[in-house]
Short mmCIF file of C-alpha atoms in Angstrom, two decimals:
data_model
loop_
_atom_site.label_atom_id
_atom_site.label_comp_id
_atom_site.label_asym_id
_atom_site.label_seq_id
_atom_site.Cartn_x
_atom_site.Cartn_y
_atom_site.Cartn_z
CA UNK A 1 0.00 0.00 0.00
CA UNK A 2 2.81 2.28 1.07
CA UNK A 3 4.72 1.75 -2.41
CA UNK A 4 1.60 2.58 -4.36
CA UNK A 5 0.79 5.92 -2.30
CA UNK A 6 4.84 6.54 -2.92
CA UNK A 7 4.67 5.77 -6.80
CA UNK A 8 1.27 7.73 -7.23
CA UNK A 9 2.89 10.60 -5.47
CA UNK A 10 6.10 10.74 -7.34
CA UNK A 11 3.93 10.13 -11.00
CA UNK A 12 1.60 13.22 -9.89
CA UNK A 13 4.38 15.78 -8.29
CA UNK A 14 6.27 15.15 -11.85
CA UNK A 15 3.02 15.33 -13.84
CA UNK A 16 2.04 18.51 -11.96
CA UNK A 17 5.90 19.95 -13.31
CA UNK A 18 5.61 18.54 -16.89
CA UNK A 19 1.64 20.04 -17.12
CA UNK A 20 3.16 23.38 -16.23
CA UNK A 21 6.10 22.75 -18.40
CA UNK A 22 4.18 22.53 -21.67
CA UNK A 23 1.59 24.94 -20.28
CA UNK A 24 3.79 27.80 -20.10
CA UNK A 25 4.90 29.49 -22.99
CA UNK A 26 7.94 31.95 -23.99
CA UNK A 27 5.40 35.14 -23.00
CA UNK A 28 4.72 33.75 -19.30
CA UNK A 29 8.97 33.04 -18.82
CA UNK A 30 8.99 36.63 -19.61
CA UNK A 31 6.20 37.75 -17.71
CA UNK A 32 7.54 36.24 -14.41
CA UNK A 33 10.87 37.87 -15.09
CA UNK A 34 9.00 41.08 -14.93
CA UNK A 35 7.63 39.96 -11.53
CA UNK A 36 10.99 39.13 -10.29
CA UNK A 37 12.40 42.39 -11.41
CA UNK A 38 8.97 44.56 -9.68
CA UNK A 39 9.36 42.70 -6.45
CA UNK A 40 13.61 43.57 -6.38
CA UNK A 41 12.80 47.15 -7.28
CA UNK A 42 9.81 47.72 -4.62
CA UNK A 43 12.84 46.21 -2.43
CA UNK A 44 14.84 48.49 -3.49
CA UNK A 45 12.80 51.29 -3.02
CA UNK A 46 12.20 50.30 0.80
CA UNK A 47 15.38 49.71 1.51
CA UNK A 48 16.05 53.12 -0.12
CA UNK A 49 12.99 54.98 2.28
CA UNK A 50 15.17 52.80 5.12
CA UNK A 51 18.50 54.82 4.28
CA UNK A 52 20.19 51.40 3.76
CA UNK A 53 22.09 52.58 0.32
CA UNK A 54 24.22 49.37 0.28
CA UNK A 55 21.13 46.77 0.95
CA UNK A 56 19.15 49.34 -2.10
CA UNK A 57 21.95 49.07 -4.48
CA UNK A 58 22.14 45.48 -4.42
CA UNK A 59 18.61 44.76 -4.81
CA UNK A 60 18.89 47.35 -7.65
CA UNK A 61 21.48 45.48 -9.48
CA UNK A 62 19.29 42.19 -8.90
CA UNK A 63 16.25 43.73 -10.86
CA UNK A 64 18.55 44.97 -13.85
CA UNK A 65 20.53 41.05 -13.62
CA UNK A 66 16.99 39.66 -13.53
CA UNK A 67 15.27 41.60 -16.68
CA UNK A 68 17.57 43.99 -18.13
CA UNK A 69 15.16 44.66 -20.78
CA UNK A 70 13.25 46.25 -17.92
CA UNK A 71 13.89 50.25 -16.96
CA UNK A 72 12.62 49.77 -13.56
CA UNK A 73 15.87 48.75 -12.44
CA UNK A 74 17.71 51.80 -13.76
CA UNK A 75 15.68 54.36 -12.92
CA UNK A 76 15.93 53.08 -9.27
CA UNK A 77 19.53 52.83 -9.64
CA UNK A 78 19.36 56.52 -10.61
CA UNK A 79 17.16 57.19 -7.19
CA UNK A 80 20.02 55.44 -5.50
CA UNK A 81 22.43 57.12 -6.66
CA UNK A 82 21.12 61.23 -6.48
CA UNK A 83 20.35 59.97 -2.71
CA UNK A 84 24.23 58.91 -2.63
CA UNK A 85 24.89 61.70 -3.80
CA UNK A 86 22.71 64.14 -1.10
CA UNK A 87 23.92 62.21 1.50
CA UNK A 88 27.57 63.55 0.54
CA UNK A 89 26.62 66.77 -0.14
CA UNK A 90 26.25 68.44 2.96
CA UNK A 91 29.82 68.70 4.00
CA UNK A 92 31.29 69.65 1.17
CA UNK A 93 28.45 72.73 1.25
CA UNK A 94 29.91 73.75 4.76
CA UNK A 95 33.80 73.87 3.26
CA UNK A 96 32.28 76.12 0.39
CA UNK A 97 30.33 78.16 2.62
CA UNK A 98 33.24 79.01 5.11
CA UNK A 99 36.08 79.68 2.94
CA UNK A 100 33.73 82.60 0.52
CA UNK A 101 34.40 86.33 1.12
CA UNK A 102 32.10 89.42 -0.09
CA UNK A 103 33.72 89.34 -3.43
CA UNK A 104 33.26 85.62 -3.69
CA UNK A 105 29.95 86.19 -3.11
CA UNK A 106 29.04 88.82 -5.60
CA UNK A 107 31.11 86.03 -7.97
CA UNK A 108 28.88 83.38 -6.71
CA UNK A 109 25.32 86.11 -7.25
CA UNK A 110 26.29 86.14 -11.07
CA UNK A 111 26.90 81.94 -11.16
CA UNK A 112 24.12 81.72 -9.64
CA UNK A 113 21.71 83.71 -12.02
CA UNK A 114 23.23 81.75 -14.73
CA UNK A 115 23.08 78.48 -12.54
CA UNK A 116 19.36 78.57 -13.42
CA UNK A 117 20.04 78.50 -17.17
CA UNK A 118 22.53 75.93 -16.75
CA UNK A 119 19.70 73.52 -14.91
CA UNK A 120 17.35 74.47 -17.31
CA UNK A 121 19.42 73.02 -20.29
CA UNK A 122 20.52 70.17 -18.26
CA UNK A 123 17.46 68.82 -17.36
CA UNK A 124 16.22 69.83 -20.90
CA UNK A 125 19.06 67.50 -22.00
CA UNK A 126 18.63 64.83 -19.40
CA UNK A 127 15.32 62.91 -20.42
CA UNK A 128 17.10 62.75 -24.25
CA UNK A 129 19.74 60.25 -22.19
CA UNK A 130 18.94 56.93 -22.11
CA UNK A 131 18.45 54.88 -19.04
CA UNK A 132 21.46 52.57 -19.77
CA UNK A 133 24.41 54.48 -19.73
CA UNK A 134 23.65 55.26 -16.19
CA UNK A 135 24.30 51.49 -15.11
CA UNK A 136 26.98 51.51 -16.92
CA UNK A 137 28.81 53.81 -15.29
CA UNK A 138 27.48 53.53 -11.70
CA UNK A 139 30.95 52.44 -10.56
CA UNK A 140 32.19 56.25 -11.86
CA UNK A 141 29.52 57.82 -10.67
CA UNK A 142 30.47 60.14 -7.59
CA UNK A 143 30.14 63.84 -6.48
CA UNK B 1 9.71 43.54 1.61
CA UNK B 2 8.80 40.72 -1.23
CA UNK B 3 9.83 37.63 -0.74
CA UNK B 4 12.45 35.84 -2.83
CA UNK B 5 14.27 32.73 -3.05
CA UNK B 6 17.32 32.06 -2.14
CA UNK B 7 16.16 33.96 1.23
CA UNK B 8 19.77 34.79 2.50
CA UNK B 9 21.12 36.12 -0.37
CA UNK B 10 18.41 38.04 -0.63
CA UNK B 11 19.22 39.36 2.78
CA UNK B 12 16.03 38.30 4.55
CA UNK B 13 18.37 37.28 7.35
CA UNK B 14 22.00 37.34 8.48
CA UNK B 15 25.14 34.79 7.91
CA UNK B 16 24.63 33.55 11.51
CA UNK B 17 20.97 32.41 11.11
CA UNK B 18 21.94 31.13 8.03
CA UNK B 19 24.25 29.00 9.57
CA UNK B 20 22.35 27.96 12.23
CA UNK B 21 19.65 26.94 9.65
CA UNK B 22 22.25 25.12 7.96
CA UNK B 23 22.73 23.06 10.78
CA UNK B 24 19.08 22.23 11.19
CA UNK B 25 18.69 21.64 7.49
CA UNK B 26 21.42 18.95 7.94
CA UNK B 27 19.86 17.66 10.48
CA UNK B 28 16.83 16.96 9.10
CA UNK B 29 18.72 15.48 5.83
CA UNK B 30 20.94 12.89 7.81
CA UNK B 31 17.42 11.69 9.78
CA UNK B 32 15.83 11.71 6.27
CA UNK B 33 18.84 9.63 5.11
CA UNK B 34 19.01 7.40 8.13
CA UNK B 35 15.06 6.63 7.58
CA UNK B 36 15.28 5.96 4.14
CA UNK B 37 17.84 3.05 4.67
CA UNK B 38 21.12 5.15 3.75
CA UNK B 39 22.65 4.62 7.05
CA UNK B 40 23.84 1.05 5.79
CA UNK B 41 26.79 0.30 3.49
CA UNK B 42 25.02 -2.95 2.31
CA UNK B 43 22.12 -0.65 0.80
CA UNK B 44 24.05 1.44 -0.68
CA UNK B 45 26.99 -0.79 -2.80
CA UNK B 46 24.86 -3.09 -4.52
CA UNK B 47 23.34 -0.34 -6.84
CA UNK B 48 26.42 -1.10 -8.56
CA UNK B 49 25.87 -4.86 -8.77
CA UNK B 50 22.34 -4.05 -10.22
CA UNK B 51 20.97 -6.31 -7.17
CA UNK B 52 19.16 -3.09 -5.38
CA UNK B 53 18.22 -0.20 -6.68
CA UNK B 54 16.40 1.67 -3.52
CA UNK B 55 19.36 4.08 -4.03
CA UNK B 56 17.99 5.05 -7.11
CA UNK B 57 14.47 5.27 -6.37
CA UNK B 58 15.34 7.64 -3.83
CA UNK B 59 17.26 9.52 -5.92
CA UNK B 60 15.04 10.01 -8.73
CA UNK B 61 12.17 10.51 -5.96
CA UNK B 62 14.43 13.37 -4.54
CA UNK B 63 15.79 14.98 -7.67
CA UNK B 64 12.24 15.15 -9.49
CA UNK B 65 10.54 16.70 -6.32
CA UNK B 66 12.99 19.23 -5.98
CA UNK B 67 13.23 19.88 -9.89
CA UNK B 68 9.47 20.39 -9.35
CA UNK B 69 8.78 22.91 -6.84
CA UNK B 70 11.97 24.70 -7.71
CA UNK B 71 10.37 25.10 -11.66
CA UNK B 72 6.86 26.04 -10.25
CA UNK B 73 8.60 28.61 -7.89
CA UNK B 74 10.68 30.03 -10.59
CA UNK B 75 7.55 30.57 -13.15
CA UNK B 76 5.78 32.21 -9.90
CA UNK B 77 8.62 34.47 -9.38
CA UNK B 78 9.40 33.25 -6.24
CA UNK B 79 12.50 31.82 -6.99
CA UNK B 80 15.37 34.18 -8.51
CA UNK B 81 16.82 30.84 -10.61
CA UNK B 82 19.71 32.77 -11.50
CA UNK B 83 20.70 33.49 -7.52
CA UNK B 84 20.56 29.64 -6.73
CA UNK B 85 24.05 28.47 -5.46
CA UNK B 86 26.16 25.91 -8.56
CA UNK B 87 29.08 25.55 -8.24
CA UNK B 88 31.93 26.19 -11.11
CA UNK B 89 32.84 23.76 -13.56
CA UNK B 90 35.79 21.79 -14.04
CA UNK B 91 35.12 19.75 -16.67
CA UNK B 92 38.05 17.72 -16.34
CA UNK B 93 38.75 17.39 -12.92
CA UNK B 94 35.07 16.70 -12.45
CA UNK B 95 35.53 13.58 -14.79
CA UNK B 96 38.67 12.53 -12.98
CA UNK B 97 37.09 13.40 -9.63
CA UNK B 98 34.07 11.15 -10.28
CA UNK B 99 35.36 8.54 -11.64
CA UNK B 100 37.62 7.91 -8.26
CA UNK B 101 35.00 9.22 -6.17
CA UNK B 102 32.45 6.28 -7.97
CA UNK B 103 35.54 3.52 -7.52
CA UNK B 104 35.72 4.53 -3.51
CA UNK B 105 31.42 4.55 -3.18
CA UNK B 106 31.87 0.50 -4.69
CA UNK B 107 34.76 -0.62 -2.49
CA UNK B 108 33.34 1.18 0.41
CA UNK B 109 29.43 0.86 -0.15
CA UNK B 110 29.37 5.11 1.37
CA UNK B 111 29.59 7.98 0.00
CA UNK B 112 30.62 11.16 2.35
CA UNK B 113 27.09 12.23 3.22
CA UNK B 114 26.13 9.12 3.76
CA UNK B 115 29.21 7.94 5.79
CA UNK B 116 28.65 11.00 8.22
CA UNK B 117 24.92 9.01 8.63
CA UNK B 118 26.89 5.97 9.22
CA UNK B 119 29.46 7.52 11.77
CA UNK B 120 26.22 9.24 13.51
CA UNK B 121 24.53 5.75 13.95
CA UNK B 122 27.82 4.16 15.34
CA UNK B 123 28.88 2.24 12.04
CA UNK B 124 32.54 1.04 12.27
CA UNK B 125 33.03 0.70 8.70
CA UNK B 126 31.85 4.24 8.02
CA UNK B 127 34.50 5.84 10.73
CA UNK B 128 37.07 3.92 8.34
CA UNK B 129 35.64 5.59 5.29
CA UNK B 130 35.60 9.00 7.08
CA UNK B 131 38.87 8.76 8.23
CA UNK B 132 40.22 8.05 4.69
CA UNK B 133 38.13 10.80 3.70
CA UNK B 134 39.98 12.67 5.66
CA UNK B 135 43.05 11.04 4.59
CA UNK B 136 42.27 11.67 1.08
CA UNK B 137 41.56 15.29 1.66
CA UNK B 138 45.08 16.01 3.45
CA UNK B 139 46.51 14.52 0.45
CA UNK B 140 44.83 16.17 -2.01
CA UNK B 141 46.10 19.67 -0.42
CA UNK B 142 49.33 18.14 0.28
CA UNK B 143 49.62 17.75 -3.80
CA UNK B 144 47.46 20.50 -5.05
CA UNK B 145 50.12 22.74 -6.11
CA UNK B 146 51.35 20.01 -9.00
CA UNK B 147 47.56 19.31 -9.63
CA UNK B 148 46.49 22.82 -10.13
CA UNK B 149 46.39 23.56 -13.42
CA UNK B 150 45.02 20.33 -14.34
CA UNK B 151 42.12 20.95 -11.37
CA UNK B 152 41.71 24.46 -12.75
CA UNK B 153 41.68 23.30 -16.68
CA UNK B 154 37.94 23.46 -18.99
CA UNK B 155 36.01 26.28 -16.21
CA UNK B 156 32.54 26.14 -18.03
CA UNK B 157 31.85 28.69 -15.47
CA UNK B 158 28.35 27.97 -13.63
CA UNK B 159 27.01 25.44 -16.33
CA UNK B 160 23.44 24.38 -16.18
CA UNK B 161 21.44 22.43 -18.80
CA UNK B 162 19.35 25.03 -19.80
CA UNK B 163 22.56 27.04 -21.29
CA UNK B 164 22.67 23.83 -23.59
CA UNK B 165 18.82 24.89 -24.56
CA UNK B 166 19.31 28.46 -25.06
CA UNK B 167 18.32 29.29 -21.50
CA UNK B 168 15.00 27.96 -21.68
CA UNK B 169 14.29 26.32 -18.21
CA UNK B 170 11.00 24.42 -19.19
CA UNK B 171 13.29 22.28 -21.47
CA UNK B 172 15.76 22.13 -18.81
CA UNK B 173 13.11 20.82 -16.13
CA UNK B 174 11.27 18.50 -19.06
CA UNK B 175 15.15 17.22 -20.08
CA UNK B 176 16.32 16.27 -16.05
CA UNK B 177 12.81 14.49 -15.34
CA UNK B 178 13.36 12.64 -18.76
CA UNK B 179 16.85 11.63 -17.64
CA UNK B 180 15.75 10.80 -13.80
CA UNK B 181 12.86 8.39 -14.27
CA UNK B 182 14.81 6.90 -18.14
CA UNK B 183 17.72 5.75 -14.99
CA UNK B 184 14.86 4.46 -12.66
CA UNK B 185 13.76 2.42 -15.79
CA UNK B 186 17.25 1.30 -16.86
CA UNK B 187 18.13 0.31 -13.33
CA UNK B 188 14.63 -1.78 -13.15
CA UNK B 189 15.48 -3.23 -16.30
CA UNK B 190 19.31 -4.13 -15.27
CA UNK B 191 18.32 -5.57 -11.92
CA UNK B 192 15.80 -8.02 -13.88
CA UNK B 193 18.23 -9.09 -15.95
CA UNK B 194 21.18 -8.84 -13.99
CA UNK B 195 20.95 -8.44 -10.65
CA UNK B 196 18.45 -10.83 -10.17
CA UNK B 197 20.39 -13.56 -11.64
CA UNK B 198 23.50 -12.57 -9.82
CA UNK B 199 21.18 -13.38 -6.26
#
């Protein structure tokens, strides 16, 4: 009796793999690599509202590794990466800040007014870049 | 947070749990073992003689479960496939390696998981095998440094069927059940006409 329930079980666990073998096409492969990618980048994104840049990054490079057909990935990468970038702002704000005299400042009242020209083009020019080149060069990114 | 398989590389929990569930998990496997008759040497070595082939049916049970549920997870998304731990290959050494691992497993009747089953349940032939495990293993770094470039030669790199496919896993799944239960068959077949004449 116990070989039967053993050899019925065995026949239906493999039939249950080969039904869903032949069941699933190219399109549903592909769809749960999209899954796989959406649940790394909503990772991502909490690990990201959880200040953990290292734990974000990595679960960043996961969603590109798992679809990199997907932009998800990247554009998360690029959240990660202005927050890296934030974070090491501050202190290098304060150095500025404390070394400027009156005529540096006047200096820094012109670059400024032209500062907002120089955003304007540059985000002007930013959505024309594509998503890629940014993972590329993640490990030169820095500021 | 989402859950996805392989948990710890995922980082759903540190190295030290990890460990300490690797310890349970092997727990678990040698009672499994012991239970499924793998805790005896004269079980185990007359696979080879065609005479038994429980080994086999285990194996094939084990392999196609696991193939299974690891498949079903993947198409889910549960599983990350490409995250799952394989080790490099060697092509080479991995032919040498078996072949000399397969000639100890007949002389001995153990393999080394199954010998640690034996030494847990007090078997004195699998201390012997462990200890020439051991044996074998001081040797082996003893000589590595002549051996290395022949241990090192034909890295495939972390080769799985499906690269054989073009990276479709259904075909992958649909060619290791194939394989699995066309063994079970041939060792049925072998131990009719064989093994049952050898008795």
């Amino acid at each position: 009796m116990n070989k039967v329930i053993s050899i019925v079980g065995l026949v239906l666990i493999a039939a249950a793999g080969v039904l869903a073998a032949i069941s699933t096409s190219h399109e549903d492969i592909l769809k749960s690599k999209k899954e796989l990618c959406a649940k790394y980048t909503k990772n991502a994104q909490a690990a990201l509202a959880n200040n953990d840049i290292e734990k974000a990054f990595k679960f960043a490079k996961l969603a590109i590794k798992a679809d990199p057909e997907n932009r998800a990935g990247y554009k998360v990468l690029a959240q990660i990466t202005d927050a890296k970038c934030k974070a090491s702002q501050p202190s290098s704000a304060k150095a500025a800040a404390a070394s400027s005299t009156e005529a540096d400042n006047a200096k820094t009242e012109n670059k400024a007014a032209q500062k907002p020209e120089e955003k304007a083009s540059q985000t002007a020019a930013q959505p024309a870049k594509p998503a890629k080149p940014a993972a590329e060069e993640e490990e030169e990114m820095g500021c | 947070m989402e859950t996805i398989f392989p948990l710890y590389t995922n980082g759903f929990f540190d190295s030290h749990t990890n460990l300490m569930l690797a310890v349970l998990l092997g727990v678990m496997f040698g009672f499994i073992l012991e239970r499924a008759g793998f805790a005896t040497s004269a079980h185990i070595a007359p696979i080879f003689y065609f005479r038994n082939v429980m080994v086999a049916k285990v194996m094939v049970s084990a392999i196609v479960t696991a193939a299974t549920l690891i498949f079903l997870a993947s198409i889910f998304g549960y599983v990350d496939y490409s995250q799952l731990f394989i080790p490099t290959t060697y092509l080479w050494a991995y032919l040498a390696g078996g072949l000399l691992f397969g000639i100890g497993m007949v002389m001995s009747g153990w393999c080394p998981g199954t010998a640690v089953v034996g030494v847990a349940t007090a078997k004195i032939d699998a201390l012997f095998f462990a200890l020439g495990l051991f044996v074998g293993m001081y040797f082996y770094f003893d000589i590595y440094s002549y051996i290395a470039d022949f241990a090192n030669s034909a890295n495939l790199g972390r080769f799985t069927i499906d690269k054989l496919v073009g990276g479709d896993i259904r075909i992958s799944y649909l060619i290791t059940v194939g394989v699995s239960f066309g063994l079970l068959i041939f060792m049925l077949i072998m131990k009719k006409l064989v093994g049952d004449k050898n008795e």
